[in-house]
Amino acid sequence: METTQSPPQNLAIVAEKYVKQYFRDHIDEKYFYHNFQHTCDVIEAARRLGTGYTLSLTDTEALILAAWFHDTGFIERSQNHEDASIEIAKKFLSEHNYSNEKTEKIIGCINATRYPQSPKNILEEIIADADLFHIGTKDYNGRSDLL
């Protein structure tokens, strides 16, 4: 009988280090918007928005992991970069023995950041809003110029 190891409780911390290094190793300097700082901003917005809901620990973890990976595929291509982001996330999650059920939530969240957005549940709504959170901020014009 084959047993699988549970993912570590600090998988979001492991993901943060992985994504940070991934951006360092692969990001082209011409990307001023879809970069590590944008990813950190989306995570912060997702956390802030998520506190307004009663999310389980599993859903909160899925939301944060999806936010870490949502734009990693932009390194490979700008058009439909979400598909590449999903593949990068799936590889990472598989290497950390993350369950298929939980992985599907993350895939759904990453897909929800696709424009035009069409989230199908509350987690997807939160990350979709977090990805565009800058639209409602004072520095909207400056941030949008980077895009």
PDB file of C-alpha atoms in Angstrom:
ATOM      1  CA  MET A   1       0.000   0.000   0.000  1.00  0.00           C
ATOM      2  CA  GLU A   2       1.408   3.346  -1.043  1.00  0.00           C
ATOM      3  CA  THR A   3       1.206   6.256   1.378  1.00  0.00           C
ATOM      4  CA  THR A   4       1.568   9.901   0.567  1.00  0.00           C
ATOM      5  CA  GLN A   5       3.186  12.435   2.766  1.00  0.00           C
ATOM      6  CA  SER A   6       1.081  15.381   3.906  1.00  0.00           C
ATOM      7  CA  PRO A   7       2.152  18.787   2.629  1.00  0.00           C
ATOM      8  CA  PRO A   8       4.001  20.876   5.184  1.00  0.00           C
ATOM      9  CA  GLN A   9       1.903  23.445   7.025  1.00  0.00           C
ATOM     10  CA  ASN A  10       4.235  26.163   5.817  1.00  0.00           C
ATOM     11  CA  LEU A  11       3.834  25.350   2.122  1.00  0.00           C
ATOM     12  CA  ALA A  12       3.002  28.998   1.411  1.00  0.00           C
ATOM     13  CA  ILE A  13       6.436  29.948   2.768  1.00  0.00           C
ATOM     14  CA  VAL A  14       8.084  27.311   0.594  1.00  0.00           C
ATOM     15  CA  ALA A  15       6.067  28.603  -2.391  1.00  0.00           C
ATOM     16  CA  GLU A  16       7.142  32.177  -1.675  1.00  0.00           C
ATOM     17  CA  LYS A  17      10.819  31.197  -1.767  1.00  0.00           C
ATOM     18  CA  TYR A  18      10.290  29.107  -4.893  1.00  0.00           C
ATOM     19  CA  VAL A  19       8.431  31.843  -6.786  1.00  0.00           C
ATOM     20  CA  LYS A  20      10.901  34.516  -5.697  1.00  0.00           C
ATOM     21  CA  GLN A  21      13.787  32.444  -7.038  1.00  0.00           C
ATOM     22  CA  TYR A  22      11.790  31.541 -10.154  1.00  0.00           C
ATOM     23  CA  PHE A  23      11.262  35.215 -10.962  1.00  0.00           C
ATOM     24  CA  ARG A  24      14.936  35.959 -10.280  1.00  0.00           C
ATOM     25  CA  ASP A  25      16.066  33.177 -12.587  1.00  0.00           C
ATOM     26  CA  HIS A  26      13.584  33.704 -15.410  1.00  0.00           C
ATOM     27  CA  ILE A  27      12.037  37.176 -15.513  1.00  0.00           C
ATOM     28  CA  ASP A  28      13.095  39.463 -18.303  1.00  0.00           C
ATOM     29  CA  GLU A  29      13.905  42.962 -17.055  1.00  0.00           C
ATOM     30  CA  LYS A  30      11.435  44.394 -19.567  1.00  0.00           C
ATOM     31  CA  TYR A  31       8.532  43.208 -17.384  1.00  0.00           C
ATOM     32  CA  PHE A  32       7.732  46.060 -15.045  1.00  0.00           C
ATOM     33  CA  TYR A  33       4.229  44.918 -14.146  1.00  0.00           C
ATOM     34  CA  HIS A  34       3.967  41.122 -14.116  1.00  0.00           C
ATOM     35  CA  ASN A  35       6.825  40.678 -11.694  1.00  0.00           C
ATOM     36  CA  PHE A  36       7.524  39.572  -8.135  1.00  0.00           C
ATOM     37  CA  GLN A  37       6.276  42.863  -6.655  1.00  0.00           C
ATOM     38  CA  HIS A  38       2.936  42.522  -8.463  1.00  0.00           C
ATOM     39  CA  THR A  39       2.672  38.976  -7.112  1.00  0.00           C
ATOM     40  CA  CYS A  40       3.326  40.206  -3.559  1.00  0.00           C
ATOM     41  CA  ASP A  41       0.712  42.940  -4.024  1.00  0.00           C
ATOM     42  CA  VAL A  42      -1.866  40.377  -5.186  1.00  0.00           C
ATOM     43  CA  ILE A  43      -1.134  38.193  -2.161  1.00  0.00           C
ATOM     44  CA  GLU A  44      -1.574  41.137   0.193  1.00  0.00           C
ATOM     45  CA  ALA A  45      -4.853  42.096  -1.510  1.00  0.00           C
ATOM     46  CA  ALA A  46      -6.070  38.479  -1.403  1.00  0.00           C
ATOM     47  CA  ARG A  47      -5.303  38.304   2.315  1.00  0.00           C
ATOM     48  CA  ARG A  48      -7.096  41.577   2.978  1.00  0.00           C
ATOM     49  CA  LEU A  49     -10.122  40.623   0.898  1.00  0.00           C
ATOM     50  CA  GLY A  50     -10.187  37.112   2.347  1.00  0.00           C
ATOM     51  CA  THR A  51     -10.477  38.398   5.905  1.00  0.00           C
ATOM     52  CA  GLY A  52     -13.967  39.613   5.014  1.00  0.00           C
ATOM     53  CA  TYR A  53     -15.103  36.015   4.593  1.00  0.00           C
ATOM     54  CA  THR A  54     -15.131  32.970   6.813  1.00  0.00           C
ATOM     55  CA  LEU A  55     -12.632  30.903   4.858  1.00  0.00           C
ATOM     56  CA  SER A  56     -11.362  27.555   6.051  1.00  0.00           C
ATOM     57  CA  LEU A  57      -7.625  27.103   6.540  1.00  0.00           C
ATOM     58  CA  THR A  58      -7.599  24.902   3.434  1.00  0.00           C
ATOM     59  CA  ASP A  59      -9.308  27.580   1.336  1.00  0.00           C
ATOM     60  CA  THR A  60      -7.023  30.300   2.676  1.00  0.00           C
ATOM     61  CA  GLU A  61      -3.996  28.175   1.828  1.00  0.00           C
ATOM     62  CA  ALA A  62      -5.332  27.515  -1.689  1.00  0.00           C
ATOM     63  CA  LEU A  63      -5.984  31.224  -2.213  1.00  0.00           C
ATOM     64  CA  ILE A  64      -2.471  32.224  -1.154  1.00  0.00           C
ATOM     65  CA  LEU A  65      -0.786  29.445  -3.135  1.00  0.00           C
ATOM     66  CA  ALA A  66      -2.777  30.410  -6.232  1.00  0.00           C
ATOM     67  CA  ALA A  67      -1.754  34.030  -5.751  1.00  0.00           C
ATOM     68  CA  TRP A  68       1.919  33.034  -5.569  1.00  0.00           C
ATOM     69  CA  PHE A  69       1.729  31.180  -8.872  1.00  0.00           C
ATOM     70  CA  HIS A  70      -0.899  33.148 -10.820  1.00  0.00           C
ATOM     71  CA  ASP A  71       1.580  35.052 -13.037  1.00  0.00           C
ATOM     72  CA  THR A  72       4.612  32.750 -13.065  1.00  0.00           C
ATOM     73  CA  GLY A  73       3.666  31.630 -16.569  1.00  0.00           C
ATOM     74  CA  PHE A  74       4.055  35.190 -17.841  1.00  0.00           C
ATOM     75  CA  ILE A  75       7.736  34.393 -17.948  1.00  0.00           C
ATOM     76  CA  GLU A  76       7.043  31.913 -20.764  1.00  0.00           C
ATOM     77  CA  ARG A  77       4.408  33.885 -22.676  1.00  0.00           C
ATOM     78  CA  SER A  78       2.087  36.827 -22.187  1.00  0.00           C
ATOM     79  CA  GLN A  79      -0.908  35.465 -24.077  1.00  0.00           C
ATOM     80  CA  ASN A  80      -2.696  32.733 -22.100  1.00  0.00           C
ATOM     81  CA  HIS A  81       0.082  32.848 -19.531  1.00  0.00           C
ATOM     82  CA  GLU A  82      -2.365  31.349 -17.027  1.00  0.00           C
ATOM     83  CA  ASP A  83      -1.976  27.965 -18.736  1.00  0.00           C
ATOM     84  CA  ALA A  84       1.770  28.062 -18.155  1.00  0.00           C
ATOM     85  CA  SER A  85       1.212  29.311 -14.586  1.00  0.00           C
ATOM     86  CA  ILE A  86      -1.031  26.320 -13.928  1.00  0.00           C
ATOM     87  CA  GLU A  87       1.619  23.908 -15.188  1.00  0.00           C
ATOM     88  CA  ILE A  88       4.283  25.515 -13.001  1.00  0.00           C
ATOM     89  CA  ALA A  89       1.974  25.377  -9.968  1.00  0.00           C
ATOM     90  CA  LYS A  90       0.955  21.767 -10.647  1.00  0.00           C
ATOM     91  CA  LYS A  91       4.592  20.691 -10.851  1.00  0.00           C
ATOM     92  CA  PHE A  92       5.443  22.449  -7.581  1.00  0.00           C
ATOM     93  CA  LEU A  93       2.377  21.102  -5.774  1.00  0.00           C
ATOM     94  CA  SER A  94       2.985  17.563  -7.024  1.00  0.00           C
ATOM     95  CA  GLU A  95       6.572  17.703  -5.780  1.00  0.00           C
ATOM     96  CA  HIS A  96       5.175  18.648  -2.353  1.00  0.00           C
ATOM     97  CA  ASN A  97       2.564  15.856  -2.312  1.00  0.00           C
ATOM     98  CA  TYR A  98      -0.349  18.274  -2.489  1.00  0.00           C
ATOM     99  CA  SER A  99      -3.673  16.519  -3.003  1.00  0.00           C
ATOM    100  CA  ASN A 100      -5.416  16.573  -6.388  1.00  0.00           C
ATOM    101  CA  GLU A 101      -8.563  18.014  -4.811  1.00  0.00           C
ATOM    102  CA  LYS A 102      -6.677  20.962  -3.320  1.00  0.00           C
ATOM    103  CA  THR A 103      -4.696  21.423  -6.527  1.00  0.00           C
ATOM    104  CA  GLU A 104      -7.957  21.762  -8.471  1.00  0.00           C
ATOM    105  CA  LYS A 105      -8.964  24.710  -6.245  1.00  0.00           C
ATOM    106  CA  ILE A 106      -5.678  26.412  -7.055  1.00  0.00           C
ATOM    107  CA  ILE A 107      -6.109  25.775 -10.778  1.00  0.00           C
ATOM    108  CA  GLY A 108      -9.587  27.305 -10.589  1.00  0.00           C
ATOM    109  CA  CYS A 109      -8.205  30.361  -8.835  1.00  0.00           C
ATOM    110  CA  ILE A 110      -5.426  30.863 -11.373  1.00  0.00           C
ATOM    111  CA  ASN A 111      -7.942  30.494 -14.205  1.00  0.00           C
ATOM    112  CA  ALA A 112     -10.101  33.146 -12.516  1.00  0.00           C
ATOM    113  CA  THR A 113      -7.350  35.720 -13.100  1.00  0.00           C
ATOM    114  CA  ARG A 114      -7.728  35.232 -16.861  1.00  0.00           C
ATOM    115  CA  TYR A 115      -9.136  38.308 -18.626  1.00  0.00           C
ATOM    116  CA  PRO A 116     -12.040  38.685 -19.005  1.00  0.00           C
ATOM    117  CA  GLN A 117     -12.554  37.228 -15.579  1.00  0.00           C
ATOM    118  CA  SER A 118     -15.335  34.749 -14.851  1.00  0.00           C
ATOM    119  CA  PRO A 119     -14.907  33.395 -11.314  1.00  0.00           C
ATOM    120  CA  LYS A 120     -17.111  30.461 -10.319  1.00  0.00           C
ATOM    121  CA  ASN A 121     -16.872  30.551  -6.502  1.00  0.00           C
ATOM    122  CA  ILE A 122     -15.854  32.816  -3.645  1.00  0.00           C
ATOM    123  CA  LEU A 123     -12.142  31.909  -3.750  1.00  0.00           C
ATOM    124  CA  GLU A 124     -12.021  32.666  -7.453  1.00  0.00           C
ATOM    125  CA  GLU A 125     -13.874  35.950  -6.890  1.00  0.00           C
ATOM    126  CA  ILE A 126     -11.362  36.970  -4.215  1.00  0.00           C
ATOM    127  CA  ILE A 127      -8.283  36.294  -6.348  1.00  0.00           C
ATOM    128  CA  ALA A 128      -9.858  37.886  -9.419  1.00  0.00           C
ATOM    129  CA  ASP A 129     -10.494  41.042  -7.383  1.00  0.00           C
ATOM    130  CA  ALA A 130      -7.044  40.876  -5.776  1.00  0.00           C
ATOM    131  CA  ASP A 131      -5.382  40.709  -9.198  1.00  0.00           C
ATOM    132  CA  LEU A 132      -7.125  43.967 -10.157  1.00  0.00           C
ATOM    133  CA  PHE A 133      -7.001  45.523  -6.706  1.00  0.00           C
ATOM    134  CA  HIS A 134      -4.711  48.312  -7.900  1.00  0.00           C
ATOM    135  CA  ILE A 135      -7.580  49.763  -9.966  1.00  0.00           C
ATOM    136  CA  GLY A 136      -9.120  51.109  -6.771  1.00  0.00           C
ATOM    137  CA  THR A 137      -5.943  52.631  -5.373  1.00  0.00           C
ATOM    138  CA  LYS A 138      -4.383  56.074  -5.529  1.00  0.00           C
ATOM    139  CA  ASP A 139      -1.448  54.810  -7.577  1.00  0.00           C
ATOM    140  CA  TYR A 140      -3.666  53.297 -10.291  1.00  0.00           C
ATOM    141  CA  ASN A 141      -2.305  55.491 -13.085  1.00  0.00           C
ATOM    142  CA  GLY A 142       1.336  54.813 -12.241  1.00  0.00           C
ATOM    143  CA  ARG A 143       0.807  51.074 -11.896  1.00  0.00           C
ATOM    144  CA  SER A 144      -1.254  50.834 -15.073  1.00  0.00           C
ATOM    145  CA  ASP A 145       1.479  52.682 -16.982  1.00  0.00           C
ATOM    146  CA  LEU A 146       3.780  49.772 -16.091  1.00  0.00           C
ATOM    147  CA  LEU A 147       1.428  47.332 -17.773  1.00  0.00           C
TER     148      LEU A 147
END
